[in-house]
Short mmCIF file of C-alpha atoms in Angstrom, two decimals:
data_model
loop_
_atom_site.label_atom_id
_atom_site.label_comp_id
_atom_site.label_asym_id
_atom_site.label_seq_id
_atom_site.Cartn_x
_atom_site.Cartn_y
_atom_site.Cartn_z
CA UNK A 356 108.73 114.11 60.87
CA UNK A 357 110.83 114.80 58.16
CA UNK A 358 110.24 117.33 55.15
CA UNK A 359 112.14 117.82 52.07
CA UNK A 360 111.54 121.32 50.11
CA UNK A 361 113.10 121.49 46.38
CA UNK A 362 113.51 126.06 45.46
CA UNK A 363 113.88 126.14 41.80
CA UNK A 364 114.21 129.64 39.92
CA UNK A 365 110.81 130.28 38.43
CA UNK A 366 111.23 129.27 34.63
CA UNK A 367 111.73 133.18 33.12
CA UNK A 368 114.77 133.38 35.40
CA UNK A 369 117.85 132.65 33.89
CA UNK A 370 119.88 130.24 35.48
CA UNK A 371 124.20 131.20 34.81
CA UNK A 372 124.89 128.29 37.00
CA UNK A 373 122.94 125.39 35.41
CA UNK A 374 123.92 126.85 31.81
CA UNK A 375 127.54 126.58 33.46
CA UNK A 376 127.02 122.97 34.65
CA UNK A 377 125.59 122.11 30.68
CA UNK A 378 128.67 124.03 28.91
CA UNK A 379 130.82 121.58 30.81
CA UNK A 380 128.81 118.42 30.05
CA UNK A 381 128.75 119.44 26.76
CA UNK A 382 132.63 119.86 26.62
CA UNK A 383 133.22 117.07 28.86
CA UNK A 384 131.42 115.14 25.71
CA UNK A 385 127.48 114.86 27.54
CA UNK A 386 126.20 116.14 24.19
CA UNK A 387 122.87 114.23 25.44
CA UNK A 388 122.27 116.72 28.16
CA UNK A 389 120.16 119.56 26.99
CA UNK A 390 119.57 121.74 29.48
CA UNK A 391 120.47 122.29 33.17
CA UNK A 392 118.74 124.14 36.16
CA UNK A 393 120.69 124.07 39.07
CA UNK A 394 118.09 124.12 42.26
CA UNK A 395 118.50 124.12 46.30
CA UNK A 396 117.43 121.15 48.05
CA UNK A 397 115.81 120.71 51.95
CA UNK A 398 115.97 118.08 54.44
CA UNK A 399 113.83 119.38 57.57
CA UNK A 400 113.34 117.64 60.39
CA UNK A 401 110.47 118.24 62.33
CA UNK A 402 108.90 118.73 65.32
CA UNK A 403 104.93 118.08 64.19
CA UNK A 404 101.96 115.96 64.85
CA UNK A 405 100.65 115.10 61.73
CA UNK A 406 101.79 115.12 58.36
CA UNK A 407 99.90 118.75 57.37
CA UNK A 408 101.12 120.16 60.38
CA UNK A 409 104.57 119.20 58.90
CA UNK A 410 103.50 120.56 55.60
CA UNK A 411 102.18 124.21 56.98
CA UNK A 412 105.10 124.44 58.94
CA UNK A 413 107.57 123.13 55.73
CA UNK A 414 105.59 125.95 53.72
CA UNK A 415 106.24 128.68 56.13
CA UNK A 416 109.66 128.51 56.51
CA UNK A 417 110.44 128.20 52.91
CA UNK A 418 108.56 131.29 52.32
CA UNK A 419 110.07 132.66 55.26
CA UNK A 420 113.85 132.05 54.71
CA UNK A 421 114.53 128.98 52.15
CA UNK A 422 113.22 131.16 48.79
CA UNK A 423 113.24 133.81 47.05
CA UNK A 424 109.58 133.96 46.04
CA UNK A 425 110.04 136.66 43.69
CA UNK A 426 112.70 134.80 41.59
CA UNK A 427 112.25 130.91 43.28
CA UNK A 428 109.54 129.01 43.74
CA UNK A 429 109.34 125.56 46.53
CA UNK A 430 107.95 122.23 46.37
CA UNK A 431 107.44 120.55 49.85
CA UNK A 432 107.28 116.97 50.28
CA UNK A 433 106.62 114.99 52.98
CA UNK A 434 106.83 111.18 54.26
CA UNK B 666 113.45 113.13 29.40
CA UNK B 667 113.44 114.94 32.55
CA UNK B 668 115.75 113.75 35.09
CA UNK B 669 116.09 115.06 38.73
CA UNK B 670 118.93 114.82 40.53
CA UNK B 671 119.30 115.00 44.32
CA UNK B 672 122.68 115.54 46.04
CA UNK B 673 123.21 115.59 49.77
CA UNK B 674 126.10 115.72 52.31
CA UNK B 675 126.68 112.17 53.32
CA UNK B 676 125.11 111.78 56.93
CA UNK B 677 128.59 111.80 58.62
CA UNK B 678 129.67 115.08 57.20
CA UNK B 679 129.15 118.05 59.27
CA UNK B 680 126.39 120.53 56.90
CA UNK B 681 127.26 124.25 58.57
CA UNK B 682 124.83 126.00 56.25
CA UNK B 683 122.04 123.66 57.12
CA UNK B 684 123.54 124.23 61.05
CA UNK B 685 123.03 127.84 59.98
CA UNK B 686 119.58 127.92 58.81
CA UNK B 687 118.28 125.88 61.41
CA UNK B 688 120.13 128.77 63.95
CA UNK B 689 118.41 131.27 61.88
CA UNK B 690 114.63 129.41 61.36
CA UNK B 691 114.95 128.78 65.97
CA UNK B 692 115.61 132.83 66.21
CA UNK B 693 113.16 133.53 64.02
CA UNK B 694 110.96 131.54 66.32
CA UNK B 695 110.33 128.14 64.63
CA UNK B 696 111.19 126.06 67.61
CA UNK B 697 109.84 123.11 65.74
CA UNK B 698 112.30 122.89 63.22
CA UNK B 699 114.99 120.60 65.07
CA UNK B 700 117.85 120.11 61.90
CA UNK B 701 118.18 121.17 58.73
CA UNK B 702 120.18 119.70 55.90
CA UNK B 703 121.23 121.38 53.04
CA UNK B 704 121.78 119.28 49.67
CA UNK B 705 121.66 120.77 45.29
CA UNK B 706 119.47 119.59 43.26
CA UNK B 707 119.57 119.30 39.44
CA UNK B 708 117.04 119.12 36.68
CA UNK B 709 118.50 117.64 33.52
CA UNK B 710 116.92 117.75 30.24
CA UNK B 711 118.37 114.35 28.33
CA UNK B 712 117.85 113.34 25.05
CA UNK B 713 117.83 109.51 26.00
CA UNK B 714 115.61 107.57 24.45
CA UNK B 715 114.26 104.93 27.38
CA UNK B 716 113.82 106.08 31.34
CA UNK B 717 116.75 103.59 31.93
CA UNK B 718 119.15 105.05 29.09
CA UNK B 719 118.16 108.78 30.82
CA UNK B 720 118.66 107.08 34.57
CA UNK B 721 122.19 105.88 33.45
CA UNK B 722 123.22 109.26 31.83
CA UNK B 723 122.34 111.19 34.70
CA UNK B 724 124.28 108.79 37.16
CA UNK B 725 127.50 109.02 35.31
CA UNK B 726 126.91 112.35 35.13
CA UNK B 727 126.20 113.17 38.86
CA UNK B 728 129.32 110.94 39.60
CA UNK B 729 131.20 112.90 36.98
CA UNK B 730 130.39 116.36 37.77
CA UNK B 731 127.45 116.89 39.91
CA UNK B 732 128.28 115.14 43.27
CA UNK B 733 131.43 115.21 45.25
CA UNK B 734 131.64 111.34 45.76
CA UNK B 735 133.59 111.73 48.87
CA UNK B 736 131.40 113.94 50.68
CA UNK B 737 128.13 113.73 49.03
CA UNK B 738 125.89 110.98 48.02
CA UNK B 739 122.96 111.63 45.05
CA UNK B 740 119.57 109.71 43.99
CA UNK B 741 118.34 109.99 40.53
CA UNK B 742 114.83 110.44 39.54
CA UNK B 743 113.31 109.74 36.08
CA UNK B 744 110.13 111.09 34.90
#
């Protein structure tokens, strides 16, 4: 079953690389992008029976190894 | 508009960090985790004024900047 988990720094945290990515849109002439946060992105396969299963298991590991929960927080989807 | 912007090694590149994790996740005893792939994502914050005028800024922009069209593939998601 597959999984996908989106980590995003929590909103307070400030975020050099997406600010980064902007300042070059903006000089690159993107004037219509505002703002940029730059996130990590998760494509689990796994080994469970149902889709909650998948979902516990998703959960653990991201809070286990994928984020940062004191600066990141995780979104799990999955199919 | 929010935009979200997914970007992920095209399947027949070789992903070592998501190799690594998934090395790291079976030592730490999550047998059930059989691959990992690791991919960026992006949150964009456009000043387009339809969902298809922020969907079309956001792909040139991912093919522009964001996404290694070689090696990577992206989806785009509007809010």
């Amino acid at each position: 079953m597959k999984a996908r988990v989106f980590v995003t720094l929590r909103p307070s945290v400030f975020d050099p690389q997406g600010q980064t990515i902007a300042d070059a849109l903006h000089s690159m002439g993107y004037g219509g992008v505002q703002d940029v946060r730059q996130g990590k992105y998760f494509e689990l396969d796994l080994d469970a029976a149902t889709p909650d299963a998948a979902r516990a298991l998703a959960g653990e590991v991201a809070d286990k190894l994928l984020a940062n929960p004191v600066i990141e927080s995780y979104r799990v989807e999955v199919d």
